[in-house]
Every structure is written in C-alpha cells, then in structure tokens.
Short mmCIF file of C-alpha atoms in Angstrom, two decimals:
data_model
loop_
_atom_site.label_atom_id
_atom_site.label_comp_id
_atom_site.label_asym_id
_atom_site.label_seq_id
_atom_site.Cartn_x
_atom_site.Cartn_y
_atom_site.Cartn_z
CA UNK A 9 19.92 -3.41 -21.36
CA UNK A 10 21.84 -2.79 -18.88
CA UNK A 11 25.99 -4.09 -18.62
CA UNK A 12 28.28 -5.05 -15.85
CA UNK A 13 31.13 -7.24 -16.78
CA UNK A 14 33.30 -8.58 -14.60
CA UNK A 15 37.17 -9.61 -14.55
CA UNK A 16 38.48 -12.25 -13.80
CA UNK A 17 35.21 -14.92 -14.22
CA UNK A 18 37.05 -17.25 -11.95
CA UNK A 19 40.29 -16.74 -9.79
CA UNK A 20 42.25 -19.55 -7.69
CA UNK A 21 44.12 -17.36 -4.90
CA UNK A 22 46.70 -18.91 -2.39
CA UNK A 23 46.09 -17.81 1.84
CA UNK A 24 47.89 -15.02 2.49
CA UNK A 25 47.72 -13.18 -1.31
CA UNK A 26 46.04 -9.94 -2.53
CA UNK A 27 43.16 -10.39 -4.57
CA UNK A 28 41.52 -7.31 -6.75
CA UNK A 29 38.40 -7.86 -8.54
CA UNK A 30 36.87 -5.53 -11.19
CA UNK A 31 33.69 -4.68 -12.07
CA UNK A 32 32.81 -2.12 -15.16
CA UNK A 33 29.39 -0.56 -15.71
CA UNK A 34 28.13 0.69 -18.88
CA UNK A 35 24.74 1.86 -17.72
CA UNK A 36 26.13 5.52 -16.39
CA UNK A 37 24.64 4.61 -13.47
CA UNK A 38 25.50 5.91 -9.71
CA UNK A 39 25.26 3.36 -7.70
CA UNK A 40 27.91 0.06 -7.67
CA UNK A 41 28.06 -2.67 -5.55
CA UNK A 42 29.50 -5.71 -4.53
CA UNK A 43 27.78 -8.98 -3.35
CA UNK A 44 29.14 -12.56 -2.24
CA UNK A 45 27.42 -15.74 -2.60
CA UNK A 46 27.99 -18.93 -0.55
CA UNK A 47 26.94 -21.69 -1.66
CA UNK A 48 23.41 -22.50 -1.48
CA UNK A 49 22.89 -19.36 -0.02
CA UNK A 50 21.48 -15.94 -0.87
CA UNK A 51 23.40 -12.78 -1.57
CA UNK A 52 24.74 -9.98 0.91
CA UNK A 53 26.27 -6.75 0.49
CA UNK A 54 30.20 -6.18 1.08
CA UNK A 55 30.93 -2.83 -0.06
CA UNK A 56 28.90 -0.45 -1.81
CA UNK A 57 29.85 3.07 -3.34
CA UNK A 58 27.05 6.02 -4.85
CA UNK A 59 29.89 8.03 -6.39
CA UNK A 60 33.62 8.18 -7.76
CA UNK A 61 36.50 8.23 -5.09
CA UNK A 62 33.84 7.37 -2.23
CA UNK A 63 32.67 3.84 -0.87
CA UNK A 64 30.69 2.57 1.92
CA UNK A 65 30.72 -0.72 3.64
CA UNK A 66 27.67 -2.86 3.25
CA UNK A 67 26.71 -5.89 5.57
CA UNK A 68 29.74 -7.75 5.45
CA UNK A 69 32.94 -5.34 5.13
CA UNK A 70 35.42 -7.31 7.05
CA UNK A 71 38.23 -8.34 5.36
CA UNK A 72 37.41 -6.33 2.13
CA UNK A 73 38.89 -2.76 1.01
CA UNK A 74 36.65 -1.05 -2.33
CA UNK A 75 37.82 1.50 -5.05
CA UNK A 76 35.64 3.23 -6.84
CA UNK A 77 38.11 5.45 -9.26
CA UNK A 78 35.62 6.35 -11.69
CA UNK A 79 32.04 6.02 -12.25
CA UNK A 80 32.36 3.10 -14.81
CA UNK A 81 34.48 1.21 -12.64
CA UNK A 82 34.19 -0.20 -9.43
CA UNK A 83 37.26 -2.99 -7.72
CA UNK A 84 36.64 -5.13 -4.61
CA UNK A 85 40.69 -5.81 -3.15
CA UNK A 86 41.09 -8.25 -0.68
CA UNK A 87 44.60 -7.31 1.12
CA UNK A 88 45.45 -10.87 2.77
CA UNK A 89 42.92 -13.69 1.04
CA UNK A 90 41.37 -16.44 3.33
CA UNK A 91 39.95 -19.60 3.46
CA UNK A 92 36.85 -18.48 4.34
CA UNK A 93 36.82 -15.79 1.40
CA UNK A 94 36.13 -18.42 -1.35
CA UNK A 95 33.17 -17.87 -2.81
CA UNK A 96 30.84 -16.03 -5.66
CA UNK A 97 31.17 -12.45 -5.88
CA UNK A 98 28.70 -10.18 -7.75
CA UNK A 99 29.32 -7.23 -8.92
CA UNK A 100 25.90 -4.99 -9.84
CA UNK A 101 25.05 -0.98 -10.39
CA UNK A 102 21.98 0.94 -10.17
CA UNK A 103 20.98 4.15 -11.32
CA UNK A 104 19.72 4.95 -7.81
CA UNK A 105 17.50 8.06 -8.84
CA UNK A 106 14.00 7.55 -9.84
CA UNK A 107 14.68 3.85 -10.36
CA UNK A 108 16.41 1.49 -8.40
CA UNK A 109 16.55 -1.76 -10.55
CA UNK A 110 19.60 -3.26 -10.14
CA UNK A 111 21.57 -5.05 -12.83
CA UNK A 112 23.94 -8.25 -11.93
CA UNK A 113 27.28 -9.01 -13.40
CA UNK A 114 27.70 -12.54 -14.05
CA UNK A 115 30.03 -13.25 -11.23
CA UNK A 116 33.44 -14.38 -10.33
CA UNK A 117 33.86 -17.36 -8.77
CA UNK A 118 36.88 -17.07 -6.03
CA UNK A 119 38.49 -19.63 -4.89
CA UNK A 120 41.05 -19.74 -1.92
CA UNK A 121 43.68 -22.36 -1.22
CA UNK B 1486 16.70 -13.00 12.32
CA UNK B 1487 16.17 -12.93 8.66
CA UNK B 1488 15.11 -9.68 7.20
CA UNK B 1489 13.62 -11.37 4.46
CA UNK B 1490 12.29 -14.98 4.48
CA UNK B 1491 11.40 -17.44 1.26
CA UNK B 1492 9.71 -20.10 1.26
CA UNK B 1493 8.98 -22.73 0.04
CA UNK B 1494 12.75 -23.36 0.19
CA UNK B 1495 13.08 -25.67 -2.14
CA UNK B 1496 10.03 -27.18 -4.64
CA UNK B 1497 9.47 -29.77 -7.33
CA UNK B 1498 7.19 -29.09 -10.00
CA UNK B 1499 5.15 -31.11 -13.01
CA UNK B 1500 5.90 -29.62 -16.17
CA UNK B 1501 2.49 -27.55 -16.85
CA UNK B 1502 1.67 -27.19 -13.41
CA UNK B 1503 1.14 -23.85 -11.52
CA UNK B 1504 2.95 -22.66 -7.87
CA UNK B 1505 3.57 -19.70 -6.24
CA UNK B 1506 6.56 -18.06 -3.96
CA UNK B 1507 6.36 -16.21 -0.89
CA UNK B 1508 8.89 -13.46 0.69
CA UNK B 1509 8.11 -11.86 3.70
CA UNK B 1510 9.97 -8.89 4.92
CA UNK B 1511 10.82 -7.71 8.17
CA UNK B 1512 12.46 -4.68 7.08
CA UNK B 1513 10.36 -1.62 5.59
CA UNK B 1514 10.63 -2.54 2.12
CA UNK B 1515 9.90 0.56 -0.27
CA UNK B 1516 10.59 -2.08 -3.52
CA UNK B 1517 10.93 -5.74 -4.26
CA UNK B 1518 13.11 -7.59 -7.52
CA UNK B 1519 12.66 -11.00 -8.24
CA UNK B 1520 15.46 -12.85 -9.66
CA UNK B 1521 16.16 -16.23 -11.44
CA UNK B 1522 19.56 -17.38 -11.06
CA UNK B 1523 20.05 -19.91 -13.76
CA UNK B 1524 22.45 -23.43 -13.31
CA UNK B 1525 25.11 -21.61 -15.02
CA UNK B 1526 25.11 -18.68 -11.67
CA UNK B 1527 23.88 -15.82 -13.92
CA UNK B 1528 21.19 -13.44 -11.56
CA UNK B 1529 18.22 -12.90 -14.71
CA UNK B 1530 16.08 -9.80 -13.16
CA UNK B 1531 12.62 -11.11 -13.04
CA UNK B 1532 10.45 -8.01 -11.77
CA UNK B 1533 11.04 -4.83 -10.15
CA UNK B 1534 8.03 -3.92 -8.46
CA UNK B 1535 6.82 -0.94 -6.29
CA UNK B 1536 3.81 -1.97 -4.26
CA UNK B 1537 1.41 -3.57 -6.83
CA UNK B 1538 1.43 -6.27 -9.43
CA UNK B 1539 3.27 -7.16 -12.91
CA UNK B 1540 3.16 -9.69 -15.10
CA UNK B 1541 5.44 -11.21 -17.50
CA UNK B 1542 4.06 -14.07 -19.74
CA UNK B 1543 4.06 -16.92 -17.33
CA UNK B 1544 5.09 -15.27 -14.64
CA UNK B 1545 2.72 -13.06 -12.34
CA UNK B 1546 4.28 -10.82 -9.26
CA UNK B 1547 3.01 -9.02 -6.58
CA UNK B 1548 4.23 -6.77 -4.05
CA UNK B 1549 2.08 -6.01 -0.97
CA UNK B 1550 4.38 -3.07 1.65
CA UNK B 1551 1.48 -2.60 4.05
CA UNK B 1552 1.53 -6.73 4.94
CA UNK B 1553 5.18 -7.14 4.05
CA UNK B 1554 5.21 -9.45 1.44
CA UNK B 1555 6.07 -10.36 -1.82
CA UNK B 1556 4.57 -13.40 -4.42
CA UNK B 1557 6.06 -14.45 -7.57
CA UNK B 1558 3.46 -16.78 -9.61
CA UNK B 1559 4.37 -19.21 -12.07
CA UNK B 1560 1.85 -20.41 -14.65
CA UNK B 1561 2.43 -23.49 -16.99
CA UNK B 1562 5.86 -24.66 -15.48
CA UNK B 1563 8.11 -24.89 -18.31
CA UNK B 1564 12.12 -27.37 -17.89
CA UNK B 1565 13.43 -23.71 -18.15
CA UNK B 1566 11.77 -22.13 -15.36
CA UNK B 1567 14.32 -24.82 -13.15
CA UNK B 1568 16.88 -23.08 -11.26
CA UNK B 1569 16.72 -20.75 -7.90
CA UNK B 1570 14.69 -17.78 -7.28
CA UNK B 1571 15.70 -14.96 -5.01
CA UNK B 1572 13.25 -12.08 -3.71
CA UNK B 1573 15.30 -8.81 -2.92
CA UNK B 1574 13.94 -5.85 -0.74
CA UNK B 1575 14.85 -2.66 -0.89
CA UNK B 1576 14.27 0.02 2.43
CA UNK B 1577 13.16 3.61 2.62
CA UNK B 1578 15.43 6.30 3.31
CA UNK B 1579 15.37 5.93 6.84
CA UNK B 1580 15.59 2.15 7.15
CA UNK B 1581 19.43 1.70 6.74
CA UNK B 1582 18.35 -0.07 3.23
CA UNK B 1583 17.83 2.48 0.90
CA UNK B 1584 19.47 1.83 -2.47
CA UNK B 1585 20.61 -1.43 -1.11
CA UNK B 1586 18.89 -4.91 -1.61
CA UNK B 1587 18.84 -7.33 1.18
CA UNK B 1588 18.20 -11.10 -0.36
CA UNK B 1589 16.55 -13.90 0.43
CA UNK B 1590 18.00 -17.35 0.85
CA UNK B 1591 16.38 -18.74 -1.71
CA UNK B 1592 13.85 -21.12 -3.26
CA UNK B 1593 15.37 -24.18 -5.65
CA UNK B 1594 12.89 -24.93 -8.23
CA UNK B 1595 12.92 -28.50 -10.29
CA UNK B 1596 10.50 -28.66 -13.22
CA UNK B 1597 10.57 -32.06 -14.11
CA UNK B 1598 8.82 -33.44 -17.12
#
C-alpha cells in the first residue's frame, strides 16, 4: 500500500516566521502534491510537482513556495506565515501514468499565532 | 461556482439503514475517488473509479462521465461508517485538471445506533 508520511504532524508557528513542511513518498511515484484543509471544508491544491527540481502551482499558490529535490521527497515552505495560513495540510503522490489513484498523508495540522 | 458539488451535505443515519451520495461535476471529469476521512483527519481512499461501477462490501460506487456524476452507496450503516466523505474529480488532458483532483466540500455522516 501505498506511503506518504509527513513531518511535523502538528506545528504552532508565530506571524511573521518561515514554516517548511515535508512530505516523503515511498510509492516511486511521479506525481506529489500538496493540499490544505479548512475546517469543515473540502481540500484544494497549493502546489503540485510531476518531477524532481520542478513544481507547479495548483489552485491556491499564494503565499506558498514548493521544493521538490528528489523524487521521494516533496517540502511545502511558507516564507512569512499568516494568520490566515492555519490550517490542515495534506501531503499526497500519484503515480500519474496508467493510474492516477492518489494516496494521502495523514496531515499536519498548522497552526499560526 | 463549484466544480464539484455533494450533497446531501450533511446526513444522519440508523444503524442498518441504507443511503446514498451524490457528486456532480462541472468540470470534464476523466476519473472519480471517493474518500472517508475518519474523526481522527486521516483521508481512507474509498474507490477509484473510471466511468462504471465498484463495489466494496458495503459500499457500492458509481461513476457516470457522460451525465457528470458520481454515487457512493452505503448498505447496512455500520457506527464506523461515521465520519465525512469527499468525492474527488479528476480532468482530461485538456481540462486544466489532469493529474490533479478537485474536491468536494463534503458530506458529514452520523450513524447512530
């Protein structure tokens, strides 16, 4: 089955800091993404990247940088954290080829003060 | 507006009792994933479906591209089957969503005994 894991599970950041949030993929796959949740909401797409040292922003890029240094590992970086930034981030991968499942980490809850 | 739509939102169900959820998509979707995400936050991958139907014990899915739609059938509510359901769509190549799944809001399921 397929494994993301993500680091830290749960982060309390102060306005104003850098935050960097890692994501690494077991599954060889191509395809990494990242995802927040609000509360009570759905999920939508922040940065997204189909191969090592290349990323592409997703719905919501604003306020987010991505890395992508290898294909195991994927990092979502916010430069200056804000208010509005707390919430659930997901990390997930897919293998993008012939099948496009895609496979959730288990989150990391941010929270900004 | 939304590119994909659940309903019911939220729903209350008899332990033993049958229901069914609805996604309707106004994006070209090519495939569909239906996923549980459980009190703890963790995003359990339901189905992935191209257009047609699969079943999993209890649960029963269906994916319908031509009408733009998606169902996801439960049979026999169980006090496990609580928590919220997402639908996911994936576009074609040309839709702007290819590899990329755009989520629903949401329906909040309560199994109660």
């Amino acid at each position: 089955e397929a494994a993301v894991t993500q680091s830290p599970r749960s982060k309390v950041a102060v306005t104003g800091g850098k935050v960097t949030l890692s994501c690494h993929q077991t599954n060889n796959h191509d395809y990494m993404y990242w995802y927040r949740q609000d509360t009570g909401h759905g999920l939508r797409l922040i940065h997204y990247s189909y191969v090592a040292d290349s990323t592409e922003k997703g719905d919501i890029p604003d306020g987010y940088k991505a890395s992508r240094p290898s294909q195991e590992n994927f990092s979502l970086i916010l430069e200056l954290a804000s208010l509005s930034q707390t919430a659930v981030y997901f990390c997930a991968s897919s293998d993008g080829q012939a099948n496009t499942e895609v496979f959730f980490g288990k989150g990391t809850r941010l929270t900004v003060v | 507006g939304d590119k994909v739509k659940q309903s019911p939102s939220a729903l209350s169900l008899q332990e033993g009792t049958n229901s069914a959820l609805r996604c309707n998509f106004s994006i070209a979707a090519t495939t569909v994933q239906w996923f549980l995400q459980n009190p703890r936050g963790s995003l359990i991958n339901l189905f992935y479906l191209v257009p047609g139907t699969k079943e999993n014990g209890r649960l029963k899915s269906a994916f319908d591209s031509k009408e733009s739609y998606s169902t996801l059938h439960i049979r026999d509510a169980q006090l496990e089957d609580s928590g919220t359901y997402f639908c996911a769509a994936e576009g074609g190549m040309l839709s702007g969503s290819f590899n990329k799944l755009t989520f629903g809001a949401g329906t909040r399921l309560a199994v109660c005994p």
